[in-house]
PDB file of C-alpha atoms in Angstrom:
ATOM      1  CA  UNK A   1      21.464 -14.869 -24.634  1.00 91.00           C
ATOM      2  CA  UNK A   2      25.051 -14.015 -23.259  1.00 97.00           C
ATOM      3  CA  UNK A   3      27.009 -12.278 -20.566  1.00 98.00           C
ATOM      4  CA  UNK A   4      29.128 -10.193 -22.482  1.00 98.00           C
ATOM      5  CA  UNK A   5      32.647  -9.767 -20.268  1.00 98.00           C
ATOM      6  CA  UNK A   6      34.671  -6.601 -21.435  1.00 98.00           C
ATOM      7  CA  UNK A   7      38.462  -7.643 -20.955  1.00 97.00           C
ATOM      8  CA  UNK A   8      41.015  -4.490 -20.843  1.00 94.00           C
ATOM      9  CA  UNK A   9      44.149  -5.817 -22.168  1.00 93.00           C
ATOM     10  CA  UNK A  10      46.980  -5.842 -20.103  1.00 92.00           C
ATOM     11  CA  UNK A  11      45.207  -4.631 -16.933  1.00 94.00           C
ATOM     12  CA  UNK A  12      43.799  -6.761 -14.216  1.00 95.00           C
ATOM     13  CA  UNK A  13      40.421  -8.361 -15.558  1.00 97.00           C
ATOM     14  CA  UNK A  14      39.681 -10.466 -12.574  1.00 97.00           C
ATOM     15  CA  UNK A  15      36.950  -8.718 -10.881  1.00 97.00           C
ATOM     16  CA  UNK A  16      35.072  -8.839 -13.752  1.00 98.00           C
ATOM     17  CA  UNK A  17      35.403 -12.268 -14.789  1.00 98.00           C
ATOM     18  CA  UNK A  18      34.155 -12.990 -11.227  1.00 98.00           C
ATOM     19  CA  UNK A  19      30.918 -11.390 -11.673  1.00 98.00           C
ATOM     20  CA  UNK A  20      30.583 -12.606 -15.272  1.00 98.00           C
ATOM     21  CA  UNK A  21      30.600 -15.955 -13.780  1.00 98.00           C
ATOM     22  CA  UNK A  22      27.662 -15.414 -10.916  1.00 98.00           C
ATOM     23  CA  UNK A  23      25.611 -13.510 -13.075  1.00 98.00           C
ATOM     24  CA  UNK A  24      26.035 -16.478 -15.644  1.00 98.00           C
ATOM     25  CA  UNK A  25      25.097 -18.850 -13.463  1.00 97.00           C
ATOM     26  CA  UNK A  26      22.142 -16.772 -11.489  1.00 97.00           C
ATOM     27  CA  UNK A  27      20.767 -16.431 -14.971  1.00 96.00           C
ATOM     28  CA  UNK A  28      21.552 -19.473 -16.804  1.00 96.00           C
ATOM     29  CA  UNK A  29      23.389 -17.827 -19.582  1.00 97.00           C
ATOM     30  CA  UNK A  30      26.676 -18.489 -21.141  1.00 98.00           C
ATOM     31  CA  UNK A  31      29.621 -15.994 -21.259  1.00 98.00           C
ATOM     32  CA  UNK A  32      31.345 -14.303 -23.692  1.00 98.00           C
ATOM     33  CA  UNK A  33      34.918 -13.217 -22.748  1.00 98.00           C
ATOM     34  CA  UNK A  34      35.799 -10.132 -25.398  1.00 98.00           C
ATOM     35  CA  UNK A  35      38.470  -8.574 -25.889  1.00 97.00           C
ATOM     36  CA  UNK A  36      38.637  -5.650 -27.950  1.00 95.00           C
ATOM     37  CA  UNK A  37      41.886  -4.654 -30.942  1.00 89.00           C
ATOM     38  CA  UNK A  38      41.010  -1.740 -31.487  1.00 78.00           C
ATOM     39  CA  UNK A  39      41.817  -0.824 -35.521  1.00 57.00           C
ATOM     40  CA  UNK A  40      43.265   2.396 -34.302  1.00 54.00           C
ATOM     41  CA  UNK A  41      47.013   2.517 -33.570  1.00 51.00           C
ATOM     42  CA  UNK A  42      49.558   5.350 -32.076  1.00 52.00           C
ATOM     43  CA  UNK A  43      50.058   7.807 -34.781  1.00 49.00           C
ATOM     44  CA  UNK A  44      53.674   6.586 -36.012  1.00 51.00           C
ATOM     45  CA  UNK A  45      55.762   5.723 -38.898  1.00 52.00           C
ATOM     46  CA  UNK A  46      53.941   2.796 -40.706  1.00 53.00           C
ATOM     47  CA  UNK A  47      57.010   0.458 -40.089  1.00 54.00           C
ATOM     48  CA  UNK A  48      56.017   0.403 -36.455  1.00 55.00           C
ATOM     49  CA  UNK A  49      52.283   0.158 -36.975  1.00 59.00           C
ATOM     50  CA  UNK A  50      52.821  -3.313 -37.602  1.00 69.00           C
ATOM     51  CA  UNK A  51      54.770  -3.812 -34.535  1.00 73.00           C
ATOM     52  CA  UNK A  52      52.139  -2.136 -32.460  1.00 70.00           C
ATOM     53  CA  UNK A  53      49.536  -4.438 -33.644  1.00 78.00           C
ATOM     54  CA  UNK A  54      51.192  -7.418 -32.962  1.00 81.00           C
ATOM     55  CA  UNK A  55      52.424  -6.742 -29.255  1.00 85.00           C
ATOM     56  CA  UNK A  56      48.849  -5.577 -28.647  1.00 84.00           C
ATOM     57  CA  UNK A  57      47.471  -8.715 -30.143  1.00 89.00           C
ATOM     58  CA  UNK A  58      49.999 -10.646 -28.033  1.00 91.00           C
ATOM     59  CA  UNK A  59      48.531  -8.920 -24.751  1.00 93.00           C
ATOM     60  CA  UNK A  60      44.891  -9.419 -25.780  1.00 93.00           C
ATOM     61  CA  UNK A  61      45.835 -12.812 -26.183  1.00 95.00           C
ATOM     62  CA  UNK A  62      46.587 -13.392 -23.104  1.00 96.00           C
ATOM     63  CA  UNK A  63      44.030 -11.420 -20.967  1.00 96.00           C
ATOM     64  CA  UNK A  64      41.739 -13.993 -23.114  1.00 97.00           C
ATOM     65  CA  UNK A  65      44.086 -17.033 -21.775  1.00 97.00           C
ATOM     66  CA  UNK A  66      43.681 -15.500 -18.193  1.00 97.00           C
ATOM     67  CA  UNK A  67      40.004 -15.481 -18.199  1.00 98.00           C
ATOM     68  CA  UNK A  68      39.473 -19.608 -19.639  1.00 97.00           C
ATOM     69  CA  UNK A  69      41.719 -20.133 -16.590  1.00 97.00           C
ATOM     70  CA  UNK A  70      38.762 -18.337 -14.356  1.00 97.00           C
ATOM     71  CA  UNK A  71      35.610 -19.375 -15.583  1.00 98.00           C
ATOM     72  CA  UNK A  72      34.359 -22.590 -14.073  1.00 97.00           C
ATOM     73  CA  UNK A  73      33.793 -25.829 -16.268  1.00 94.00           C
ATOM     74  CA  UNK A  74      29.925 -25.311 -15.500  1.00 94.00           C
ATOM     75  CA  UNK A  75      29.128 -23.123 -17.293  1.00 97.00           C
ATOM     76  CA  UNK A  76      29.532 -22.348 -21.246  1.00 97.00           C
ATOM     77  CA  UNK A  77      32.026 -19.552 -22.427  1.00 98.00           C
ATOM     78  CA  UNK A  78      33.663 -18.224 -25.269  1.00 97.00           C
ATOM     79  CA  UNK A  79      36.699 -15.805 -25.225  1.00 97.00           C
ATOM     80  CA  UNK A  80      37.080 -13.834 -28.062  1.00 97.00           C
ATOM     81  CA  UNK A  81      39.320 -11.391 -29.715  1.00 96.00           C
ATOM     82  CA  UNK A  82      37.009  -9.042 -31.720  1.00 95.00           C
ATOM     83  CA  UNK A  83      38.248  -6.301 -33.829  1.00 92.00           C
ATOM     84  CA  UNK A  84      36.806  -2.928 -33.724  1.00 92.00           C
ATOM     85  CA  UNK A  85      37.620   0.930 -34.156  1.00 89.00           C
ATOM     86  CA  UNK A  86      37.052   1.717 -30.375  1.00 92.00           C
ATOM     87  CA  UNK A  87      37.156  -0.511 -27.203  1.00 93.00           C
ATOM     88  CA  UNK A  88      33.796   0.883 -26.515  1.00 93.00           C
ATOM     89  CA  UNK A  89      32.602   0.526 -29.962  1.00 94.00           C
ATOM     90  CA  UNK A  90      33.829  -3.497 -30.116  1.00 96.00           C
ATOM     91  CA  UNK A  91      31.864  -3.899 -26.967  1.00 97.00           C
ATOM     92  CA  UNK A  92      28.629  -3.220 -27.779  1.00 96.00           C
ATOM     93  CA  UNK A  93      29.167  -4.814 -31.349  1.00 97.00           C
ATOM     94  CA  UNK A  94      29.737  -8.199 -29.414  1.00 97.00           C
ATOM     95  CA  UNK A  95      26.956  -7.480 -27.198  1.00 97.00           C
ATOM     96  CA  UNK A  96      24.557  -7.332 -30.682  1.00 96.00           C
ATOM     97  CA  UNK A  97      26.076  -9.975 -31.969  1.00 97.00           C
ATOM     98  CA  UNK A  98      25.753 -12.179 -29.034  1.00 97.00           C
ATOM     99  CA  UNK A  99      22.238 -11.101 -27.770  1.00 95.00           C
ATOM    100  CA  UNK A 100      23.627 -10.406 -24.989  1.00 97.00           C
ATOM    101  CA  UNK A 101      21.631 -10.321 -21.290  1.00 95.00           C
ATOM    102  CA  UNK A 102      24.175  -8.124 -19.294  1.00 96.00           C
ATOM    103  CA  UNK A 103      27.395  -6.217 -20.440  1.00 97.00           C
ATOM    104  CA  UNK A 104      29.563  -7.148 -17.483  1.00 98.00           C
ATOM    105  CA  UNK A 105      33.311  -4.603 -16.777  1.00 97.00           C
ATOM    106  CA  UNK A 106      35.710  -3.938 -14.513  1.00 96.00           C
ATOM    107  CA  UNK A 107      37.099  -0.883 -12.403  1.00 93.00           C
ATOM    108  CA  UNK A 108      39.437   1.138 -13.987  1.00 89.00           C
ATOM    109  CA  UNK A 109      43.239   0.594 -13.184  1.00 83.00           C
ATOM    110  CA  UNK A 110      42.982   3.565 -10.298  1.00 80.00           C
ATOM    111  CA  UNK A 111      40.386   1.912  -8.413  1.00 77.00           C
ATOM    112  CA  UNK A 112      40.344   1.806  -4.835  1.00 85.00           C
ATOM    113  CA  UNK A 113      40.108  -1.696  -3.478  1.00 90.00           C
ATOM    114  CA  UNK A 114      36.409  -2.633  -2.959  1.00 91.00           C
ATOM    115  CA  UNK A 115      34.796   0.734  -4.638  1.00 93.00           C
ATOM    116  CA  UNK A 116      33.831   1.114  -8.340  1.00 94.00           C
ATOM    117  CA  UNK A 117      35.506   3.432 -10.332  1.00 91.00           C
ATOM    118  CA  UNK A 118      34.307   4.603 -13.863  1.00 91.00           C
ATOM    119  CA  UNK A 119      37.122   4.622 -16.754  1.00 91.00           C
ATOM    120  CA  UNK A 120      36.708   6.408 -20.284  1.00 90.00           C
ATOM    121  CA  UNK A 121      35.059   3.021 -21.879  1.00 92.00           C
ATOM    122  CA  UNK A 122      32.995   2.146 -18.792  1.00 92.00           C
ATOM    123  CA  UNK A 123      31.778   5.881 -18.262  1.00 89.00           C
ATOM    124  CA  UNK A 124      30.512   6.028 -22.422  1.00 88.00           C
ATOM    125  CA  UNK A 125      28.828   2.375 -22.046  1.00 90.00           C
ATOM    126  CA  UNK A 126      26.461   3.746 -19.397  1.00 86.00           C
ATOM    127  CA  UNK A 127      25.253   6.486 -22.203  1.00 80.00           C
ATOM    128  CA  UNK A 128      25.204   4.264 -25.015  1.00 84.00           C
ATOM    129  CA  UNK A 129      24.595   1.335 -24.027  1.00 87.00           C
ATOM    130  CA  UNK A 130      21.179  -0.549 -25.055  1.00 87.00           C
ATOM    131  CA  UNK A 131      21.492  -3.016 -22.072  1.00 91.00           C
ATOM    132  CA  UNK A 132      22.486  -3.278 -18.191  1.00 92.00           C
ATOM    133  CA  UNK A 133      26.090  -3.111 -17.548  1.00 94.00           C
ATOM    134  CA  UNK A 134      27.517  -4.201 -14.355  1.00 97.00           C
ATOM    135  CA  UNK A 135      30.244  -2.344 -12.893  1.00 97.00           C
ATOM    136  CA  UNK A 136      32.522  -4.557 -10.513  1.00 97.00           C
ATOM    137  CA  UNK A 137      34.006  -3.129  -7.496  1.00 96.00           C
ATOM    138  CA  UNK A 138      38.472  -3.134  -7.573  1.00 95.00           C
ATOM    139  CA  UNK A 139      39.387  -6.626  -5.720  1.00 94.00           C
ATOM    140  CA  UNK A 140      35.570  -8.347  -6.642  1.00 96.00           C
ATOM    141  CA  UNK A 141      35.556 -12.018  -5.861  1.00 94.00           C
ATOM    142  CA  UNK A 142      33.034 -14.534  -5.026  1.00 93.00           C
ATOM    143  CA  UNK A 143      33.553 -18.270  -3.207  1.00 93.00           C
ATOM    144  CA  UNK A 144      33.544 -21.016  -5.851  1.00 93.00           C
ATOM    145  CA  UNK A 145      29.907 -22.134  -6.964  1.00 95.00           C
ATOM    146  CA  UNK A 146      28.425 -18.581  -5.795  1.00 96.00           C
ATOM    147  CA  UNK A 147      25.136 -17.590  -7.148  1.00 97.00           C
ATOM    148  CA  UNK A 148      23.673 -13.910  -6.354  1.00 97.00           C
ATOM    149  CA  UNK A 149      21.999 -13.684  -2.928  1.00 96.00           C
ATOM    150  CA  UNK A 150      19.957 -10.899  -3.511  1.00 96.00           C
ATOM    151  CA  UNK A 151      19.062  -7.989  -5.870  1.00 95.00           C
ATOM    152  CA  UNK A 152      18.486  -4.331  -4.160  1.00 95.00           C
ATOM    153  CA  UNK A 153      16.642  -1.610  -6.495  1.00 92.00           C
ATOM    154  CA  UNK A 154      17.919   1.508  -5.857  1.00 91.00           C
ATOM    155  CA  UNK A 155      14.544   4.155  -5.175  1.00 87.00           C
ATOM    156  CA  UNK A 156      14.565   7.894  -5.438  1.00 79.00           C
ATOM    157  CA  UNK A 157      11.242   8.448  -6.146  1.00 71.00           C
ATOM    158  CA  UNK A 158      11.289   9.474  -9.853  1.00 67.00           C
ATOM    159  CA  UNK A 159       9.563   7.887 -12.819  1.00 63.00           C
ATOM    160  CA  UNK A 160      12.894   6.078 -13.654  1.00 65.00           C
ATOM    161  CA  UNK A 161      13.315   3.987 -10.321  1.00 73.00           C
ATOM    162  CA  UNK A 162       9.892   3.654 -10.649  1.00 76.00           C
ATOM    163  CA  UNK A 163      10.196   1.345 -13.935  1.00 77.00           C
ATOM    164  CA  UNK A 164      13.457  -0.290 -12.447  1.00 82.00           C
ATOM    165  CA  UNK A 165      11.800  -1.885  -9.711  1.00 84.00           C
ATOM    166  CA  UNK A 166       9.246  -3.092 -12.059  1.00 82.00           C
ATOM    167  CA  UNK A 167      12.255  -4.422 -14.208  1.00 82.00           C
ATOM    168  CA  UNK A 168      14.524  -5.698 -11.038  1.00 87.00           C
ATOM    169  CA  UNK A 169      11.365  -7.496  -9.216  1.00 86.00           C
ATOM    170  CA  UNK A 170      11.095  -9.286 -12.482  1.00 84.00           C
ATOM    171  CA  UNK A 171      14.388 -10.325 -12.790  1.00 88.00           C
ATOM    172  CA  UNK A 172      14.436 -11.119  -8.733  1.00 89.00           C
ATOM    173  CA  UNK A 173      11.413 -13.862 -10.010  1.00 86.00           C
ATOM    174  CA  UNK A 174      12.831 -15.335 -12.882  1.00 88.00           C
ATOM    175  CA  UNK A 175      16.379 -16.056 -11.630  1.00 91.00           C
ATOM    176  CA  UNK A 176      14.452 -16.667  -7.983  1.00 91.00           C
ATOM    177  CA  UNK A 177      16.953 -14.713  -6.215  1.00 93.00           C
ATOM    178  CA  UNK A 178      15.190 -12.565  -3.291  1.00 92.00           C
ATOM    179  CA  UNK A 179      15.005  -9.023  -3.870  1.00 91.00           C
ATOM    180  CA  UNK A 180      14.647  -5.606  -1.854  1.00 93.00           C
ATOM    181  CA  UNK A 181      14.250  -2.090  -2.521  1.00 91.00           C
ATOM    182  CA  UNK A 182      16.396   0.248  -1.299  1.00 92.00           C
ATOM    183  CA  UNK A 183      16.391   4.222  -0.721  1.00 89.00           C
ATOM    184  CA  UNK A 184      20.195   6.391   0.302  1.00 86.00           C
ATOM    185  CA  UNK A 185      20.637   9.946   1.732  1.00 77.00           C
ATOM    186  CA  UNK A 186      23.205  11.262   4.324  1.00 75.00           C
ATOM    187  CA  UNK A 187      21.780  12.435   7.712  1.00 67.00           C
ATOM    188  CA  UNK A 188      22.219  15.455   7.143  1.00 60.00           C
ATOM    189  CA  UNK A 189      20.278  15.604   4.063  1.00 53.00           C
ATOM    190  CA  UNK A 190      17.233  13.544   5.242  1.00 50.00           C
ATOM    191  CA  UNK A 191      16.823  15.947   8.181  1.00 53.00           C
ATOM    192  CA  UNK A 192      17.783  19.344   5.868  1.00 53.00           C
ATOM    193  CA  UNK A 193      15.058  18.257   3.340  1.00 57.00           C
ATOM    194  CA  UNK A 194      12.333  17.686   6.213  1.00 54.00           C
ATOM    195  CA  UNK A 195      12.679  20.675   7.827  1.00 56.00           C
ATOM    196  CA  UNK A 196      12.715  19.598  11.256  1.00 56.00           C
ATOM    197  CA  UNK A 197      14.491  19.483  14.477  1.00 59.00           C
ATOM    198  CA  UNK A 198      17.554  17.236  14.747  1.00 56.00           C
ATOM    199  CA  UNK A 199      15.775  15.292  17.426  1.00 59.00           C
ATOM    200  CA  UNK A 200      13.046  14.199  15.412  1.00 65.00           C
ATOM    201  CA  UNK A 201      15.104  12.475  12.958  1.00 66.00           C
ATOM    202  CA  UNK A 202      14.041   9.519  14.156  1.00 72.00           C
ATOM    203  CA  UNK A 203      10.802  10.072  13.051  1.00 74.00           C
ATOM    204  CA  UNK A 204      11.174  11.597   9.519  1.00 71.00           C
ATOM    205  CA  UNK A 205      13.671   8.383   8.433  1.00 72.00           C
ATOM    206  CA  UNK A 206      10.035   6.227   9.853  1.00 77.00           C
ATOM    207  CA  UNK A 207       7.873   8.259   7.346  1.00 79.00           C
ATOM    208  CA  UNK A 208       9.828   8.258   4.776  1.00 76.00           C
ATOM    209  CA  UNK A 209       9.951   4.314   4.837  1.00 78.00           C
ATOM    210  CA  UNK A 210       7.000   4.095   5.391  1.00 81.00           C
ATOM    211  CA  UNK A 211       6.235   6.466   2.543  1.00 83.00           C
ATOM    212  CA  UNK A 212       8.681   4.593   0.112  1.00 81.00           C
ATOM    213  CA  UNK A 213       7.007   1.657   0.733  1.00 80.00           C
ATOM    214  CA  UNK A 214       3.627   2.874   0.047  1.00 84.00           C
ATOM    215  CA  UNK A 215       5.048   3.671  -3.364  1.00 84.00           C
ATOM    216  CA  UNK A 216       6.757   0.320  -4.158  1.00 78.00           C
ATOM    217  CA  UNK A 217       3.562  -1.569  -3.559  1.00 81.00           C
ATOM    218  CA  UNK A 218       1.730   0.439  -5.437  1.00 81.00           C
ATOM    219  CA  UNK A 219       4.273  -0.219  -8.233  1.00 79.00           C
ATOM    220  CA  UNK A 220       4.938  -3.386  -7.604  1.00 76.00           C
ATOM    221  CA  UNK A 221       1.384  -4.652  -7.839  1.00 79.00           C
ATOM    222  CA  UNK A 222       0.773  -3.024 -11.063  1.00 73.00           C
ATOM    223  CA  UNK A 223       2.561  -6.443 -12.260  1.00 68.00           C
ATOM    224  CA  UNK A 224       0.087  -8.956 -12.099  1.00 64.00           C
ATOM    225  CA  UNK A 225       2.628 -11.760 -13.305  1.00 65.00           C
ATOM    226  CA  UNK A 226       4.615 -11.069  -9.944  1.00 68.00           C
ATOM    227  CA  UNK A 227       2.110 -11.958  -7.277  1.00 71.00           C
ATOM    228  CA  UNK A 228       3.373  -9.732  -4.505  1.00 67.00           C
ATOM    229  CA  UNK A 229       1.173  -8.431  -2.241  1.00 62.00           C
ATOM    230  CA  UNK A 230       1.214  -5.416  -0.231  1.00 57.00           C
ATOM    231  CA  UNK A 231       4.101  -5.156   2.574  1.00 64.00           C
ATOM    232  CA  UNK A 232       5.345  -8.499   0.891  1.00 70.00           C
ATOM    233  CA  UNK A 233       8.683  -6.792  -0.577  1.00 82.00           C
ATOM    234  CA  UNK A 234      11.978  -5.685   1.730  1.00 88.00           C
ATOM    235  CA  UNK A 235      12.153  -1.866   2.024  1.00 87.00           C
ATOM    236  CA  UNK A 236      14.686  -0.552   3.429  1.00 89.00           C
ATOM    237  CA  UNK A 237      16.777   3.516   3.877  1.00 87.00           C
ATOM    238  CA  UNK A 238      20.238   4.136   4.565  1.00 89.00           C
ATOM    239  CA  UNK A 239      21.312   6.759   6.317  1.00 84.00           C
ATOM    240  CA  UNK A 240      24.332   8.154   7.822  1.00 84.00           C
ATOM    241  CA  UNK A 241      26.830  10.858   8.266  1.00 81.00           C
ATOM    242  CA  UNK A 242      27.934  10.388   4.455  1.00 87.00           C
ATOM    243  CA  UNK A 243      27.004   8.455   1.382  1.00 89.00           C
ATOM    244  CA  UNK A 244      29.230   5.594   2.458  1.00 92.00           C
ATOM    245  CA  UNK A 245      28.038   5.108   5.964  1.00 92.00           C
ATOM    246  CA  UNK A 246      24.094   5.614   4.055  1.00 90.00           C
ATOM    247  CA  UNK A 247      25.130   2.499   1.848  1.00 95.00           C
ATOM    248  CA  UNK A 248      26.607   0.621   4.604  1.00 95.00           C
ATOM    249  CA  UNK A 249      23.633   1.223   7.429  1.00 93.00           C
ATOM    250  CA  UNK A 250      21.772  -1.343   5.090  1.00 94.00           C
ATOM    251  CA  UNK A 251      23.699  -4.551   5.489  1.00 95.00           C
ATOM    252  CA  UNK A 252      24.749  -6.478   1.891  1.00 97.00           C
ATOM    253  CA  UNK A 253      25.155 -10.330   1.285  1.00 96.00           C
ATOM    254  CA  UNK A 254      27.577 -11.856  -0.578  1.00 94.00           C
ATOM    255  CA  UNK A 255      27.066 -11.623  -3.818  1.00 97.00           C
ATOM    256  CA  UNK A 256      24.690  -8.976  -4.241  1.00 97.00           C
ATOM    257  CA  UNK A 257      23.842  -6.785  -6.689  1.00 97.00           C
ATOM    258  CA  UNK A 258      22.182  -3.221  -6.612  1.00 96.00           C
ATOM    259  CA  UNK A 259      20.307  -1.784  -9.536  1.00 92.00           C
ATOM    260  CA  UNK A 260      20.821   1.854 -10.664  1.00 90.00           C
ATOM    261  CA  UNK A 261      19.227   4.229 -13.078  1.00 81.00           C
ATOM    262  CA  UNK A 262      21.393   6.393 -15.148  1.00 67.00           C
ATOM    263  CA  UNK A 263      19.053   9.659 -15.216  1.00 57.00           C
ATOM    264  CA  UNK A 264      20.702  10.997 -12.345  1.00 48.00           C
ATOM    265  CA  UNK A 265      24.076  10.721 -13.770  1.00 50.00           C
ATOM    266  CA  UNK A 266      23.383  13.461 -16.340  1.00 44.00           C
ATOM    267  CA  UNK A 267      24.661  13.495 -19.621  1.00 37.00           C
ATOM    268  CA  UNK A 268      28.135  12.145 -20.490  1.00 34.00           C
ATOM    269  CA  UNK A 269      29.543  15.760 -20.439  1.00 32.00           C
ATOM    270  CA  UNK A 270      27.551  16.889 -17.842  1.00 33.00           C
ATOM    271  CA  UNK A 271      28.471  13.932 -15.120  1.00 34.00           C
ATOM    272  CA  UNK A 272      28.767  15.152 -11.807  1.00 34.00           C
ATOM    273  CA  UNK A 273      30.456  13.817  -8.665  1.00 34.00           C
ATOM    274  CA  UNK A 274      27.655  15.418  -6.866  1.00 41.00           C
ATOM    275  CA  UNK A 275      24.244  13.581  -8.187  1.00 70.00           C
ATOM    276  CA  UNK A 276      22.907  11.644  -6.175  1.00 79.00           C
ATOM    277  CA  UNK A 277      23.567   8.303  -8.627  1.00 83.00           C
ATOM    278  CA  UNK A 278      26.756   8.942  -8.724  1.00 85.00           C
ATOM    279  CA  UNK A 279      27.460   9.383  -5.139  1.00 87.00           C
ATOM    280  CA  UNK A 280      25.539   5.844  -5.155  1.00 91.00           C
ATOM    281  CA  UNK A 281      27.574   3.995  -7.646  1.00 92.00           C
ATOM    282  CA  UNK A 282      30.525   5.765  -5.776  1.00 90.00           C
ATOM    283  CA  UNK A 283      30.435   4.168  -2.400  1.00 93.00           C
ATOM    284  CA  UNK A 284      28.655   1.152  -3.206  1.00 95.00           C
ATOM    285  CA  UNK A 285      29.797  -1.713  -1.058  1.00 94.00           C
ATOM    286  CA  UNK A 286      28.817  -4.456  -3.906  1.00 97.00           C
ATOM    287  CA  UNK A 287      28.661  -4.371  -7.988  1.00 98.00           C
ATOM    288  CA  UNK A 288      26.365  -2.207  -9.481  1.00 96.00           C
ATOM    289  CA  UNK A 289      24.122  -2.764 -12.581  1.00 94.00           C
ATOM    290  CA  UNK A 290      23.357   0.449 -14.476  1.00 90.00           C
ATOM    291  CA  UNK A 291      20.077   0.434 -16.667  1.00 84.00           C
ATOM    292  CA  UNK A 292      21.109   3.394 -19.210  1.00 72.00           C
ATOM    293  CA  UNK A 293      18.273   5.752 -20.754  1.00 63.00           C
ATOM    294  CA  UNK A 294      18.613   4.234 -23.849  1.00 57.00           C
ATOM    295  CA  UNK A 295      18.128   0.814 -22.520  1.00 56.00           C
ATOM    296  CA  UNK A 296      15.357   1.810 -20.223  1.00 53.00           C
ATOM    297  CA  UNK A 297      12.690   1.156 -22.610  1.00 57.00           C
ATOM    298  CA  UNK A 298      13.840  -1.975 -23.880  1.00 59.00           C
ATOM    299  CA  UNK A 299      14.218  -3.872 -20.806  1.00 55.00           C
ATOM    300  CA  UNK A 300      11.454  -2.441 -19.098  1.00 54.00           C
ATOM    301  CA  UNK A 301       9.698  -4.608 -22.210  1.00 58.00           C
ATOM    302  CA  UNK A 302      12.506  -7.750 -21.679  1.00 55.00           C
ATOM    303  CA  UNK A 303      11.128  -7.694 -18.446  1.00 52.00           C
ATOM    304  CA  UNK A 304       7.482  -7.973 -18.840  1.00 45.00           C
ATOM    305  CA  UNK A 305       6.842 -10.601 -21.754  1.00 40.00           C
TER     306      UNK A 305
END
């Protein structure tokens, strides 16, 4: 099985080159460096078509050069120029044709340092994809030799985090990388949705990790294979004033990696800034790894053989 690395010709491919190579190495898996040429040029007169094709081909060339000068000697790669009618498309062609583990791309070229931001090729991957793809944060980078220091699954209670903590906490045993489970909401919100007096806050963030981790352990020990007893696994809410104070009350290592559904994104037309996954993958301090619907049931199964 592979890491499949999306390259975006001509943009700045670094970040995710970096986490290609520690979730190669966490997982033992070799990466595949692909660029996409995408069979679909400018419309224009067909004396320039050819033109086109061969300055593209000359930048895809060397976004491939750029990443062999990244990845480490340790572990096994491939770069490859694959030809397909869509970007998004050529991706997930490799990714069949490569058996590949993760899907691994980078921020879009308006990305704030540090934060992840969606593009048109990343934002369809997390609807049609049939595997995890990791979204690295603008300005990702990791000291030489780094291997992930922890998984966090993100919890909100529904069916779907439900089965990705079943499918994280297996991945957390097999790569033996500690793992934690993890729960967001602004102040505001926590203390709006309880009903209660401001002063009592206190209280109602208790309960409700208390209450989260009732519900892990029940899931968690529906997995015989994993062995973890009751209270055993790291539970842990954020909250503050905003989403990005919630994500940052819970301290991150580095490298980390946080699991995400995609049910609360919506559909692809129907994506909004304010769901709650969204808001996540939005102020998330390290790279996230989005298990799409259609994956959901096929590495829920990955997971548990």
């Amino acid at each position: 099985m592979s890491i499949v690395v999306g390259l975006a010709p001509g943009q700045d491919n670094r970040a995710a080159v970096q986490l290609g190579i520690v979730l190669a190495r966490t997982y033992r898996r070799r990466i595949v460096a692909t660029a996409v040429e995408s069979a679909s040029f400018p419309m224009a007169p067909v004396h320039f078509e050819s033109q086109y094709e061969k300055r593209f081909r000359n930048v895809a060339e060397a976004a491939l050069d750029e990443a062999r000068a990244l990845i480490p000697s340790d572990i096994e790669s491939e770069c490859v120029l694959h030809s397909s009618r869509s970007s998004r498309r050529g991706l997930l062609e490799m990714c069949e044709k490569t058996d590949a583990y993760r899907l691994v791309v980078g921020p879009s070229s308006e990305g704030k340092p540090g934060k992840i931001a969606l593009g048109s090729v990343s934002n369809g991957l997390l609807h049609s994809a049939r595997l995890p793809v990791a979204l690295a944060p603008a300005g990702f980078q990791v000291p030489e030799g780094a291997r992930l220091e922890r998984i966090t699954a993100a919890y909100s209670g529904s069916s779907t985090s439900a089965d990705l903590i079943l499918g994280a906490a297996m991945v957390s045993a097999e790569s033996d990388v500690p793992f934690r489970i993890a729960s967001f909401a602004p102040r505001s919100r926590v203390v709006a949705s309880a009903n209660v007096p401001f002063d009592m806050e206190s209280r109602v963030i208790d309960e409700w990790t208390k209450a989260v981790q009732r519900d892990t352990d029940k899931i968690l020990c529906s997995i015989e294979q994993l062995h973890i007893k009751p209270g055993e696994t790291d539970v842990v809410v954020g909250t503050g004033a905003d989403w990005s104070a919630a994500l940052g009350a819970v301290g991150w290592r580095q490298p980390e990696v946080m699991m995400l559904g995609s049910s609360g994104l919506g559909a692809l037309k129907r994506v909004s800034l304010g769901s709650h996954a969204m808001r996540i993958l939005q102020n998330s301090p390290v790279p996230v790894v989005v298990v799409p619907r259609r994956a959901k049931a096929d590495y829920i199964r990955q997971q548990s053989v």
